[in-house]
Short mmCIF file of C-alpha atoms and ligand atoms in Angstrom, two decimals:
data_model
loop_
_atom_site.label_atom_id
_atom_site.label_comp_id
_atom_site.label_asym_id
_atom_site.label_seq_id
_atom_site.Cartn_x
_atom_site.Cartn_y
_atom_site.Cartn_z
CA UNK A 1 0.00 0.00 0.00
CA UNK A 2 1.14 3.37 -1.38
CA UNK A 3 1.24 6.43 0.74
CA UNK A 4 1.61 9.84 -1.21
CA UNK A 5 1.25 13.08 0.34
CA UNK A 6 1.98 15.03 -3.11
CA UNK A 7 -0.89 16.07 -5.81
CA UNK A 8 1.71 16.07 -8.29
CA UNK A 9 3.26 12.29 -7.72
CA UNK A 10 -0.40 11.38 -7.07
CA UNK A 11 -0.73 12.52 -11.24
CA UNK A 12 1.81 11.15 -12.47
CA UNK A 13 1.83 7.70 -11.10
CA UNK A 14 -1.88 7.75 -12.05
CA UNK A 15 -0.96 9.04 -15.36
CA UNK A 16 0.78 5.76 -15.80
CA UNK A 17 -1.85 3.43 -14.56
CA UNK A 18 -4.78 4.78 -17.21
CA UNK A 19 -1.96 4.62 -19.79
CA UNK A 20 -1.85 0.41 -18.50
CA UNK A 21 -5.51 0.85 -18.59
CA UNK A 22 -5.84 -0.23 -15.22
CA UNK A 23 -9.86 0.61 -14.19
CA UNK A 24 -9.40 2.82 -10.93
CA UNK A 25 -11.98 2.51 -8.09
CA UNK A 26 -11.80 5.67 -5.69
CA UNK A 27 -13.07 6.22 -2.20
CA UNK A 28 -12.97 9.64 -0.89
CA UNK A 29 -13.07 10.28 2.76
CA UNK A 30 -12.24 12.78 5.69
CA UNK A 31 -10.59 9.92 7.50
CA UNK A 32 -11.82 8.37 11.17
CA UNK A 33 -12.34 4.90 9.03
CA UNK A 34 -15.47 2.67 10.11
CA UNK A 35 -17.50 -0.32 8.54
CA UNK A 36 -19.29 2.06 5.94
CA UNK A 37 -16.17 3.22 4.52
CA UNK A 38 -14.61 -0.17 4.61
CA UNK A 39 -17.88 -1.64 2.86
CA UNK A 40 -17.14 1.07 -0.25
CA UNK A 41 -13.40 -0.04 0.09
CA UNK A 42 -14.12 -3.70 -0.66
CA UNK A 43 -16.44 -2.72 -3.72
CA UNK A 44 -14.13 -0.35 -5.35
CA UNK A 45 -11.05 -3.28 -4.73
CA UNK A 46 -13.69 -5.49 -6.13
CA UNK A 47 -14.53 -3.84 -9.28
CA UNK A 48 -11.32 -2.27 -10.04
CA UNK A 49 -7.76 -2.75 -10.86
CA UNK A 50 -6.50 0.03 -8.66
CA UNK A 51 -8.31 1.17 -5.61
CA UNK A 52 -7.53 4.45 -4.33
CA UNK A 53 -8.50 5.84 -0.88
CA UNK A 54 -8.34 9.76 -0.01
CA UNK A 55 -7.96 10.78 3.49
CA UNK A 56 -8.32 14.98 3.50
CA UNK A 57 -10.26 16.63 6.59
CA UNK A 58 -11.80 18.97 4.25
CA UNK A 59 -11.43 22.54 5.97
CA UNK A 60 -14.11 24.68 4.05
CA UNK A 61 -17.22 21.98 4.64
CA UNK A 62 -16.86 23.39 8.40
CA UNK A 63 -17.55 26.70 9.52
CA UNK A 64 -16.86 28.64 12.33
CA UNK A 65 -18.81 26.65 15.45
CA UNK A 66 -18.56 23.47 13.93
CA UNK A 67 -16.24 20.43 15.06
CA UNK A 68 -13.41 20.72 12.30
CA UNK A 69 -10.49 20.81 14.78
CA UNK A 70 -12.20 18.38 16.89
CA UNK A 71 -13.19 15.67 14.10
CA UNK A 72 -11.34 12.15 15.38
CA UNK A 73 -8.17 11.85 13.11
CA UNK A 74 -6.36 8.66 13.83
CA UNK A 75 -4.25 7.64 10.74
CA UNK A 76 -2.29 4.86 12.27
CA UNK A 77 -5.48 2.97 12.38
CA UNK A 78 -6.76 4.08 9.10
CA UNK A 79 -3.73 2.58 6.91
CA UNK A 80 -4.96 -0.71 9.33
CA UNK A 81 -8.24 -0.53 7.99
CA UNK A 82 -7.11 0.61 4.20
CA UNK A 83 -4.54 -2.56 4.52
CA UNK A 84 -7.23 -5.06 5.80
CA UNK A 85 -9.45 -3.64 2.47
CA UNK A 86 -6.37 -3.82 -0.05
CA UNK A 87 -6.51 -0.29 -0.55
CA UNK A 88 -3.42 0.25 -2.98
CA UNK A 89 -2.89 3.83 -2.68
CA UNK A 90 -3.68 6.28 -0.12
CA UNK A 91 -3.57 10.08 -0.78
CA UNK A 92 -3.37 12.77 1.95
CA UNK A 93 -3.37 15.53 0.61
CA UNK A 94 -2.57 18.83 2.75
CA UNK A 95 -4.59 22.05 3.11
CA UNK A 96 -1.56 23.58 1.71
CA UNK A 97 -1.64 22.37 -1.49
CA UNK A 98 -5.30 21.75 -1.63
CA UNK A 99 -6.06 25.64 -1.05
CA UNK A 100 -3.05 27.49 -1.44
CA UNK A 101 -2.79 30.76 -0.87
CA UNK A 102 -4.88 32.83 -2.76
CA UNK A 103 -7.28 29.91 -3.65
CA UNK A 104 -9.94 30.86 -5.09
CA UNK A 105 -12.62 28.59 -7.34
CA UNK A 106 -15.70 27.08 -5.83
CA UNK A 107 -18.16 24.77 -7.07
CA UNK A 108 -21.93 25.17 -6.06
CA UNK A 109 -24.23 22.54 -6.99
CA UNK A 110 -27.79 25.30 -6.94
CA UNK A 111 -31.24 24.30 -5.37
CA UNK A 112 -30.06 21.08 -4.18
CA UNK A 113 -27.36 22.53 -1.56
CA UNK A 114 -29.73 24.86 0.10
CA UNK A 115 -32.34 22.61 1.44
CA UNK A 116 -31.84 19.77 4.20
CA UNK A 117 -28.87 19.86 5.86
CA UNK A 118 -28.00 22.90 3.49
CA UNK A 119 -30.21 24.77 6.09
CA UNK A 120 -28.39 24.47 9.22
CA UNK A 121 -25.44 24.15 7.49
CA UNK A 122 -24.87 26.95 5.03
CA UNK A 123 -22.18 26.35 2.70
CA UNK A 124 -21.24 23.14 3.57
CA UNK A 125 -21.96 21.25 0.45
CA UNK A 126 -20.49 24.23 -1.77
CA UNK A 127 -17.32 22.86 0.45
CA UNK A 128 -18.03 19.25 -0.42
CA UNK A 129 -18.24 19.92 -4.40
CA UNK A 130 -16.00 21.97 -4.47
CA UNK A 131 -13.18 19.49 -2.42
CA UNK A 132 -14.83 16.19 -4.42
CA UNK A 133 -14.41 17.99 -7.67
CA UNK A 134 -10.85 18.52 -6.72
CA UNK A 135 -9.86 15.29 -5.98
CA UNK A 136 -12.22 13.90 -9.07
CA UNK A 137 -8.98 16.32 -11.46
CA UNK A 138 -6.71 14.53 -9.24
CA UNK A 139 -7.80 10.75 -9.29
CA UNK A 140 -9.66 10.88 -12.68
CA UNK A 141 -11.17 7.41 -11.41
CA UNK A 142 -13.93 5.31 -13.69
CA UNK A 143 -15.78 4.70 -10.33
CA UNK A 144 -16.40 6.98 -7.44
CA UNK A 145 -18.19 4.95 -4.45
CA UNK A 146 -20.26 7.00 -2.02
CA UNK A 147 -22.24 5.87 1.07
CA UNK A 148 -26.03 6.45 1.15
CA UNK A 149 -25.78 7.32 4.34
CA UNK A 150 -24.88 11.08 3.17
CA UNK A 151 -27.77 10.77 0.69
CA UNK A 152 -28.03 14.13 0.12
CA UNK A 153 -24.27 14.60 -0.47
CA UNK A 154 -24.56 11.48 -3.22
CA UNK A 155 -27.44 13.62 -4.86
CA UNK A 156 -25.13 16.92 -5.54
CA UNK A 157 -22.22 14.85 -6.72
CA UNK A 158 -24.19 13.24 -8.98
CA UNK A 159 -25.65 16.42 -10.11
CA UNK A 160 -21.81 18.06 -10.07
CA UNK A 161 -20.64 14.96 -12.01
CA UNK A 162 -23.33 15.02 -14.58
CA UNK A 163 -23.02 19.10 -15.14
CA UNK A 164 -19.61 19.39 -15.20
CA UNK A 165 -19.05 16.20 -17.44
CA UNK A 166 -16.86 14.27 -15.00
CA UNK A 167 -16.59 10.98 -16.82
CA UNK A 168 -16.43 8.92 -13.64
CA UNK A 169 -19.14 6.99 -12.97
CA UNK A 170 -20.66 7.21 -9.40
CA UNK A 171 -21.95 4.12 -7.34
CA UNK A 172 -23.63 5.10 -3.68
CA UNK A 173 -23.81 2.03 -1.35
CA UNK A 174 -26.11 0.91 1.52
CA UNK A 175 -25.96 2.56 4.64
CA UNK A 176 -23.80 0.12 7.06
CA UNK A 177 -25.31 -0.14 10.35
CA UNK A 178 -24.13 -0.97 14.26
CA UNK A 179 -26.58 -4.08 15.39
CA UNK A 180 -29.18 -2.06 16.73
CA UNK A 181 -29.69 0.16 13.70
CA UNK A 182 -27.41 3.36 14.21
CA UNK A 183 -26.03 4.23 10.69
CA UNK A 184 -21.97 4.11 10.97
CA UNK A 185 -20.43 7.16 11.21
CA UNK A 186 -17.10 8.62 12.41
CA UNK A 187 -19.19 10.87 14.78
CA UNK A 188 -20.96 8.89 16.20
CA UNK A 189 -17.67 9.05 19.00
CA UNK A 190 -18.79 12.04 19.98
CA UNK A 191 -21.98 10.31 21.53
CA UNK A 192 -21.91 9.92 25.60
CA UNK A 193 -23.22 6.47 26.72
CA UNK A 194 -27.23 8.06 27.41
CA UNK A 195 -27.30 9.28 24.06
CA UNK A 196 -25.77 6.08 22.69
CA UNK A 197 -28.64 3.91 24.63
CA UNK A 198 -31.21 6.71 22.63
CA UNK A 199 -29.91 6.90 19.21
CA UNK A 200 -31.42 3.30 17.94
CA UNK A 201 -34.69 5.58 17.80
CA UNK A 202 -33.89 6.73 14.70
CA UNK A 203 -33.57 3.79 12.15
CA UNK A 204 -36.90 2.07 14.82
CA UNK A 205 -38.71 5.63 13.58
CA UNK A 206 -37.64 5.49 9.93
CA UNK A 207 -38.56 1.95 10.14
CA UNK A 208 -42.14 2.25 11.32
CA UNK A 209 -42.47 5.33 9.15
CA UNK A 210 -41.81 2.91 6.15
CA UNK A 211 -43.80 0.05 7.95
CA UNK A 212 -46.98 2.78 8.04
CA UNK A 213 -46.19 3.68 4.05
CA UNK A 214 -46.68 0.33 2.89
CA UNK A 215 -50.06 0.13 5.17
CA UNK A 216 -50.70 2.47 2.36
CA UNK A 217 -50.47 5.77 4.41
CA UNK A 218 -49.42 8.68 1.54
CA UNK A 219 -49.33 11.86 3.76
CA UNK A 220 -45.76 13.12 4.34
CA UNK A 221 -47.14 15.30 7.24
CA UNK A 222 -48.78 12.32 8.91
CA UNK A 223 -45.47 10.56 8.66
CA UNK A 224 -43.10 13.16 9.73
CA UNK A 225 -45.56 14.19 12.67
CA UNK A 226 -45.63 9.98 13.52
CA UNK A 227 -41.59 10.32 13.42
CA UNK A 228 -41.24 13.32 15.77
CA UNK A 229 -43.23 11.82 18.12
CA UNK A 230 -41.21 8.62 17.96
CA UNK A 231 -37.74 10.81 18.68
CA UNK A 232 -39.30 13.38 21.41
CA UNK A 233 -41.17 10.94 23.08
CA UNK A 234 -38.40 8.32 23.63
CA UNK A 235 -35.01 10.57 23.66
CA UNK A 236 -33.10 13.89 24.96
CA UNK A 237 -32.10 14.31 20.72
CA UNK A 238 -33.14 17.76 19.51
CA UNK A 239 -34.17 17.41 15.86
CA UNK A 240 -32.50 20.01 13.20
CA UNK A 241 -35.01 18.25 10.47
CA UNK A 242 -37.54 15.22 9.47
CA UNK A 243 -38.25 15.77 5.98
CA UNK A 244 -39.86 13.49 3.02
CA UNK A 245 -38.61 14.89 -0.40
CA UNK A 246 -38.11 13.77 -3.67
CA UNK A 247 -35.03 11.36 -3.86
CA UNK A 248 -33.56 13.36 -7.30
CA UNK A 249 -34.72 17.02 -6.47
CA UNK A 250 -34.80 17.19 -2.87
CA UNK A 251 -38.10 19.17 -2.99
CA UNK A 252 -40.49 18.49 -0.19
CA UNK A 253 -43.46 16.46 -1.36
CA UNK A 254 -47.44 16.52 0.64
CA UNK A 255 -47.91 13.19 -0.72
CA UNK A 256 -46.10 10.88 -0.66
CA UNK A 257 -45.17 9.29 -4.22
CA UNK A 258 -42.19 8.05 -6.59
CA UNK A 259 -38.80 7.68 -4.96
CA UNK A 260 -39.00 9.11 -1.73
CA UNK A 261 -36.08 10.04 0.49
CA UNK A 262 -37.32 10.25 4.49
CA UNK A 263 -34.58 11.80 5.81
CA UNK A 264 -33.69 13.42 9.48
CA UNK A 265 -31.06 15.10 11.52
CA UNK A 266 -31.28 15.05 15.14
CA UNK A 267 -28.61 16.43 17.73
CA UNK A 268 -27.76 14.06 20.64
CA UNK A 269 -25.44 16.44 22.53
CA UNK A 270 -22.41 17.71 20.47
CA UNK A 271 -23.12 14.67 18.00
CA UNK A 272 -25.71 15.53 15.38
CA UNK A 273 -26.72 12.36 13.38
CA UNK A 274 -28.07 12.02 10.26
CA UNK A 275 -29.82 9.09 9.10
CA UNK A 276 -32.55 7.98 5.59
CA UNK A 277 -34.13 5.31 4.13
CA UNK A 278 -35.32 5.97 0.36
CA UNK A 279 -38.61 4.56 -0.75
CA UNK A 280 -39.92 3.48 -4.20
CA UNK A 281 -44.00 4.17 -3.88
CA UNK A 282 -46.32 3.78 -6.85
O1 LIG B 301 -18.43 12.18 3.20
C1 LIG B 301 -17.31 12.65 3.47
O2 LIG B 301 -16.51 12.06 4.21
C2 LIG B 301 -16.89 13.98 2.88
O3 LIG B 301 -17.96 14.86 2.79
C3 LIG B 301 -16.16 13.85 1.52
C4 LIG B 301 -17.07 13.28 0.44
C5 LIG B 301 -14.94 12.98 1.67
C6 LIG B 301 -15.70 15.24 1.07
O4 LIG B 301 -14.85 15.82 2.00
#
């Protein structure tokens, strides 16, 4: 397994793979490595002939009061994690040579950044397109492999990927979950033991919410009103959003038909989780 810190050596030795015609499989990550990224590790190794892993705490998808210099960076057991998946190159890049001085092109995916978590977190996916576009120039993979778990963040990069005429193509996995239902994710560390005990709720509520949908219930207000309930009643977690949308435009729907995306975000103390399931309804 490769480690290479360098943008430039990162180009050139992939220069040399495409010219082999070696299919490359990329993962891109902030690090903090758990079962979901592992599970998109395995696929790209699968599929491709190179699989390359990016580990890059991405400074400008955090703003001022949120947990950038706190997010858990532990590379030691990362490169375990990439070795166990036969990851064959890392890259970590640094914020030096990602955004140099005087840095200044963004990419901003319209409509679709603004609404879900683009609410209560303005700007942050102009920071993820703008960082995953990046490291698309860099890698120039065929396959890009994204978690569902960040559905939202799958749905601009598609978007970005289509409008910009990225030739990768772009595979988004299931969301890999802990035994009682909590979606992986690296901050879920942040969670004390009382919010750990409470944070099965929100899978149970996206469950029943689904369970109540195939009853045949088609109100998006009944269901989201059901799934407040569910979190309120049962936990301390103070919710940011519950919203049913449309799973390509993100627009909120009344009733509830197509492919739907339930999605919520709920803070359990410093820790705010976001969880989905998506829904094809006739
Ligand atoms: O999902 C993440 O870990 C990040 O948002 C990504 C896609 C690596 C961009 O920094």
């Amino acid at each position: 397994m490769l480690k290479i810190r360098s943008i430039k050596k990162m180009q050139l030795l992939l220069e040399v793979a495409r010219q082999e015609k070696k299919r490359i499989g990329f993962v891109p990550t902030m690090g903090s490595l758990h079962e979901g990224h592992q599970s998109l590790l395995r696929k790209s190794k699968k599929d491709n002939d190179l699989s390359i892993l990016s580990i890059f705490v991405n400074p400008k998808q955090f703003f001022a009061n949120e947990d950038f210099a706190l997010y858990p960076r532990d590379e030691k057991k990362d490169e375990i994690l990439a070795k166990k998946e036969k990851v064959d190159i890392i890259l970590y890049p640094s914020i030096k040579e990602m955004y140099p001085d005087g840095y200044k092109t963004y990419v901003d995916v319209e409509q679709l950044s603004n609404v879900l978590c683009g609410e209560s977190r303005s700007g942050h996916f102009r920071g993820v397109a703008t960082v995953v576009a990046k490291l698309l120039n860099i890698v120039c993979p065929d396959k890009l492999y994204l978690g569902q778990k960040d559905a939202q963040q799958a749905v601009i990069i598609k978007q970005m990927v289509n409008d910009l005429n990225f030739p990768s193509k772009i595979e988004v996995m299931p969301t890999v979950r802990e035994n009682d239902g909590l979606a992986m994710s690296s901050r879920n560390s942040y969670l004390s033991m009382k919010h750990r005990e409470e944070v099965p709720v929100l899978f149970k509520s996206l469950k029943l919410a689904k369970y109540k949908i195939l009853k045949g219930e088609t109100s998006a207000g009944q269901i989201i009103r059901q799934i407040r309930s569910n979190i309120t009643q049962n936990t301390s977690g103070r919710i940011d959003y519950i919203e049913c949308v449309n799973a390509e435009t993100l627009q909120p729907l009344r009733t509830l038909t197509g492919r739907v995306l339930i999605a919520v975000a709920v803070w359990f103390g410093r820790a705010r989780l976001i969880d989905n399931i998506i829904l094809r309804i006739r």
